[in-house]
Amino acid sequence: MRNSALHSRLRYLRNAEAILALALPGALAWHWWRSGAAVDWALRLPPAVLVGLMLLQGAYYWHLKLVSMQSHEPLPAYFRPLYFSFRTAGLIALIGMTIWLAVMALRGASGVELAWAAAILAFAILEFANYFGLQLMHDTGADFDYLRRHRRLRRAALATDLGRRQGRT
C-alpha cells in the first residue's frame, strides 16, 4: 500500500471510530428514549458507554499510528504503558460488567433489558478482542486475501504494536 493510501486508511479508521464512539451510544439512547417503553437505563447504559470508550481508544491508537507513519518516527514512548493500562482496565471492566449482568439476571431483571445489555456487552467484548487480540474487522481485499491464504485471523495491529520493542512502528 502506498504511503498516501496508507495515510488515508489510517485517517478513515481514526475518524470512523471517533464518530462511532459518540454516535453509537447516542443513537442507542435516542432509540430507547423515543421508543416510549420503560427503559432500565442503569442496565443498558453502562455497556453502551464502555463500547464508546473502547472506540475512543481505537480512534486514538489510529491517530498515533497515523502521526507516526507521517513523521517516520516511532510511536510515542507513552504508547505502550498507556495501552497496557487500557487493556488491563478494559479487561477488568468487561469481567466486572459480565458479573454485574449475571447478578442482575439472578435478581430478576427483565429479559428484554438483559438482552439489550448483553448484546451491547458482546459488542464491547468483540471490540476488545479486535484491538488487543485478533483482527476481526475485514473490510479490504487485502484482509480477505490474508484470511484465504493463511486460513486464520491475523494478529490485531494494536496487539502487534504492543508486542514490539520501543522505537519501532
Tab-separated table of C-alpha atoms in Angstrom:
chain	number	residue	atom	x	y	z
A	1	MET	CA	0.000	0.000	0.000
A	2	ARG	CA	1.408	3.405	-0.964
A	3	ASN	CA	2.032	5.898	1.826
A	4	SER	CA	-0.796	8.182	0.714
A	5	ALA	CA	-3.203	5.231	0.596
A	6	LEU	CA	-1.987	4.027	3.984
A	7	HIS	CA	-2.380	7.511	5.465
A	8	SER	CA	-5.910	7.720	4.042
A	9	ARG	CA	-6.738	4.324	5.525
A	10	LEU	CA	-5.442	5.335	8.961
A	11	ARG	CA	-7.398	8.618	8.803
A	12	TYR	CA	-10.537	6.691	7.841
A	13	LEU	CA	-10.099	4.263	10.756
A	14	ARG	CA	-9.396	7.089	13.217
A	15	ASN	CA	-12.335	9.213	12.104
A	16	ALA	CA	-14.811	6.346	11.842
A	17	GLU	CA	-14.025	5.084	15.330
A	18	ALA	CA	-14.139	8.589	16.823
A	19	ILE	CA	-17.536	9.267	15.254
A	20	LEU	CA	-18.896	5.860	16.279
A	21	ALA	CA	-17.631	6.356	19.843
A	22	LEU	CA	-20.170	9.139	20.237
A	23	ALA	CA	-22.794	8.217	17.664
A	24	LEU	CA	-23.378	4.599	18.689
A	25	PRO	CA	-24.181	5.160	22.397
A	26	GLY	CA	-26.064	8.319	21.417
A	27	ALA	CA	-28.151	6.536	18.794
A	28	LEU	CA	-28.975	3.712	21.182
A	29	ALA	CA	-30.006	6.134	23.935
A	30	TRP	CA	-32.105	8.145	21.470
A	31	HIS	CA	-33.810	4.978	20.183
A	32	TRP	CA	-34.586	3.793	23.711
A	33	TRP	CA	-35.894	7.207	24.757
A	34	ARG	CA	-38.076	7.543	21.635
A	35	SER	CA	-39.478	4.023	21.959
A	36	GLY	CA	-41.807	5.091	24.744
A	37	ALA	CA	-41.152	1.813	26.540
A	38	ALA	CA	-39.854	1.671	30.089
A	39	VAL	CA	-36.044	1.526	29.949
A	40	ASP	CA	-33.723	0.336	32.695
A	41	TRP	CA	-31.023	2.921	31.994
A	42	ALA	CA	-28.802	1.570	34.772
A	43	LEU	CA	-28.668	-1.769	32.959
A	44	ARG	CA	-28.395	-0.628	29.337
A	45	LEU	CA	-26.231	2.474	29.547
A	46	PRO	CA	-23.005	1.128	31.161
A	47	PRO	CA	-22.214	-1.342	28.356
A	48	ALA	CA	-23.014	1.348	25.763
A	49	VAL	CA	-20.630	3.779	27.463
A	50	LEU	CA	-17.974	1.035	27.638
A	51	VAL	CA	-18.265	0.468	23.880
A	52	GLY	CA	-17.880	4.220	23.331
A	53	LEU	CA	-14.764	4.337	25.498
A	54	MET	CA	-13.234	1.388	23.656
A	55	LEU	CA	-13.931	3.023	20.305
A	56	LEU	CA	-12.232	6.205	21.555
A	57	GLN	CA	-9.177	4.136	22.491
A	58	GLY	CA	-9.182	2.728	18.973
A	59	ALA	CA	-9.518	6.186	17.439
A	60	TYR	CA	-6.587	7.458	19.483
A	61	TYR	CA	-4.465	4.455	18.501
A	62	TRP	CA	-5.126	5.083	14.793
A	63	HIS	CA	-4.308	8.754	15.319
A	64	LEU	CA	-0.977	7.889	16.981
A	65	LYS	CA	-0.231	5.398	14.198
A	66	LEU	CA	-1.023	7.971	11.515
A	67	VAL	CA	1.218	10.618	13.113
A	68	SER	CA	3.974	8.018	13.492
A	69	MET	CA	3.756	6.999	9.840
A	70	GLN	CA	3.589	10.589	8.570
A	71	SER	CA	6.577	11.705	10.643
A	72	HIS	CA	8.567	8.497	10.068
A	73	GLU	CA	9.002	8.344	13.848
A	74	PRO	CA	8.167	5.511	16.215
A	75	LEU	CA	5.020	5.553	18.286
A	76	PRO	CA	5.498	7.846	21.301
A	77	ALA	CA	7.210	6.467	24.410
A	78	TYR	CA	3.953	6.657	26.383
A	79	PHE	CA	2.092	4.460	23.866
A	80	ARG	CA	2.928	1.062	25.378
A	81	PRO	CA	2.269	1.918	29.061
A	82	LEU	CA	-0.934	3.751	28.110
A	83	TYR	CA	-2.334	0.903	26.032
A	84	PHE	CA	-1.224	-1.764	28.509
A	85	SER	CA	-3.276	0.234	31.037
A	86	PHE	CA	-6.207	0.456	28.617
A	87	ARG	CA	-6.029	-3.302	28.046
A	88	THR	CA	-5.981	-4.057	31.777
A	89	ALA	CA	-8.766	-1.589	32.570
A	90	GLY	CA	-10.855	-2.880	29.659
A	91	LEU	CA	-10.480	-6.475	30.780
A	92	ILE	CA	-11.446	-5.575	34.350
A	93	ALA	CA	-14.455	-3.593	33.079
A	94	LEU	CA	-15.608	-6.450	30.827
A	95	ILE	CA	-15.302	-9.044	33.593
A	96	GLY	CA	-16.983	-6.739	36.102
A	97	MET	CA	-19.834	-5.927	33.753
A	98	THR	CA	-20.351	-9.613	32.917
A	99	ILE	CA	-20.587	-10.451	36.620
A	100	TRP	CA	-22.896	-7.482	37.174
A	101	LEU	CA	-25.254	-8.658	34.400
A	102	ALA	CA	-25.268	-12.177	35.876
A	103	VAL	CA	-26.186	-10.765	39.289
A	104	MET	CA	-28.938	-8.645	37.735
A	105	ALA	CA	-30.286	-11.743	35.963
A	106	LEU	CA	-30.361	-13.623	39.263
A	107	ARG	CA	-32.207	-10.708	40.835
A	108	GLY	CA	-34.914	-10.986	38.188
A	109	ALA	CA	-34.104	-8.158	35.778
A	110	SER	CA	-36.294	-8.020	32.686
A	111	GLY	CA	-35.295	-10.358	29.869
A	112	VAL	CA	-35.525	-7.537	27.337
A	113	GLU	CA	-33.279	-5.310	29.456
A	114	LEU	CA	-30.767	-8.115	29.927
A	115	ALA	CA	-30.828	-8.902	26.212
A	116	TRP	CA	-30.031	-5.290	25.304
A	117	ALA	CA	-27.255	-5.062	27.888
A	118	ALA	CA	-25.783	-8.457	26.952
A	119	ALA	CA	-25.820	-7.658	23.221
A	120	ILE	CA	-24.009	-4.374	23.764
A	121	LEU	CA	-21.567	-6.060	26.150
A	122	ALA	CA	-20.910	-8.712	23.478
A	123	PHE	CA	-20.033	-5.881	21.077
A	124	ALA	CA	-17.630	-4.460	23.697
A	125	ILE	CA	-16.003	-7.896	24.050
A	126	LEU	CA	-15.583	-8.126	20.277
A	127	GLU	CA	-14.054	-4.636	20.147
A	128	PHE	CA	-11.628	-5.585	22.922
A	129	ALA	CA	-10.616	-8.723	21.031
A	130	ASN	CA	-10.329	-6.735	17.781
A	131	TYR	CA	-7.865	-4.308	19.399
A	132	PHE	CA	-5.852	-6.482	21.758
A	133	GLY	CA	-6.107	-9.917	20.155
A	134	LEU	CA	-7.052	-10.817	16.613
A	135	GLN	CA	-8.179	-8.581	13.761
A	136	LEU	CA	-11.918	-9.200	13.465
A	137	MET	CA	-12.725	-6.361	11.054
A	138	HIS	CA	-12.181	-7.393	7.439
A	139	ASP	CA	-13.154	-4.654	5.040
A	140	THR	CA	-10.449	-4.658	2.375
A	141	GLY	CA	-9.375	-7.088	-0.297
A	142	ALA	CA	-6.005	-7.464	1.426
A	143	ASP	CA	-7.758	-8.520	4.642
A	144	PHE	CA	-9.739	-11.201	2.838
A	145	ASP	CA	-6.687	-12.322	0.841
A	146	TYR	CA	-4.761	-12.836	4.082
A	147	LEU	CA	-7.668	-14.817	5.529
A	148	ARG	CA	-7.906	-17.038	2.433
A	149	ARG	CA	-4.160	-17.529	2.169
A	150	HIS	CA	-3.455	-18.275	5.847
A	151	ARG	CA	-6.860	-19.665	6.866
A	152	ARG	CA	-6.718	-17.830	10.166
A	153	LEU	CA	-7.263	-14.383	11.588
A	154	ARG	CA	-4.231	-12.124	11.776
A	155	ARG	CA	-2.996	-10.507	14.952
A	156	ALA	CA	-4.555	-7.095	15.568
A	157	ALA	CA	-2.429	-4.082	14.611
A	158	LEU	CA	-2.604	-2.644	18.122
A	159	ALA	CA	-1.608	-6.003	19.633
A	160	THR	CA	1.310	-6.177	17.196
A	161	ASP	CA	2.479	-2.690	18.165
A	162	LEU	CA	2.171	-3.512	21.868
A	163	GLY	CA	4.380	-6.559	21.296
A	164	ARG	CA	7.122	-4.594	19.568
A	165	ARG	CA	10.132	-3.191	21.344
A	166	GLN	CA	10.157	0.543	21.941
A	167	GLY	CA	11.312	2.588	18.974
A	168	ARG	CA	9.683	0.574	16.167
A	169	THR	CA	6.363	1.095	14.370
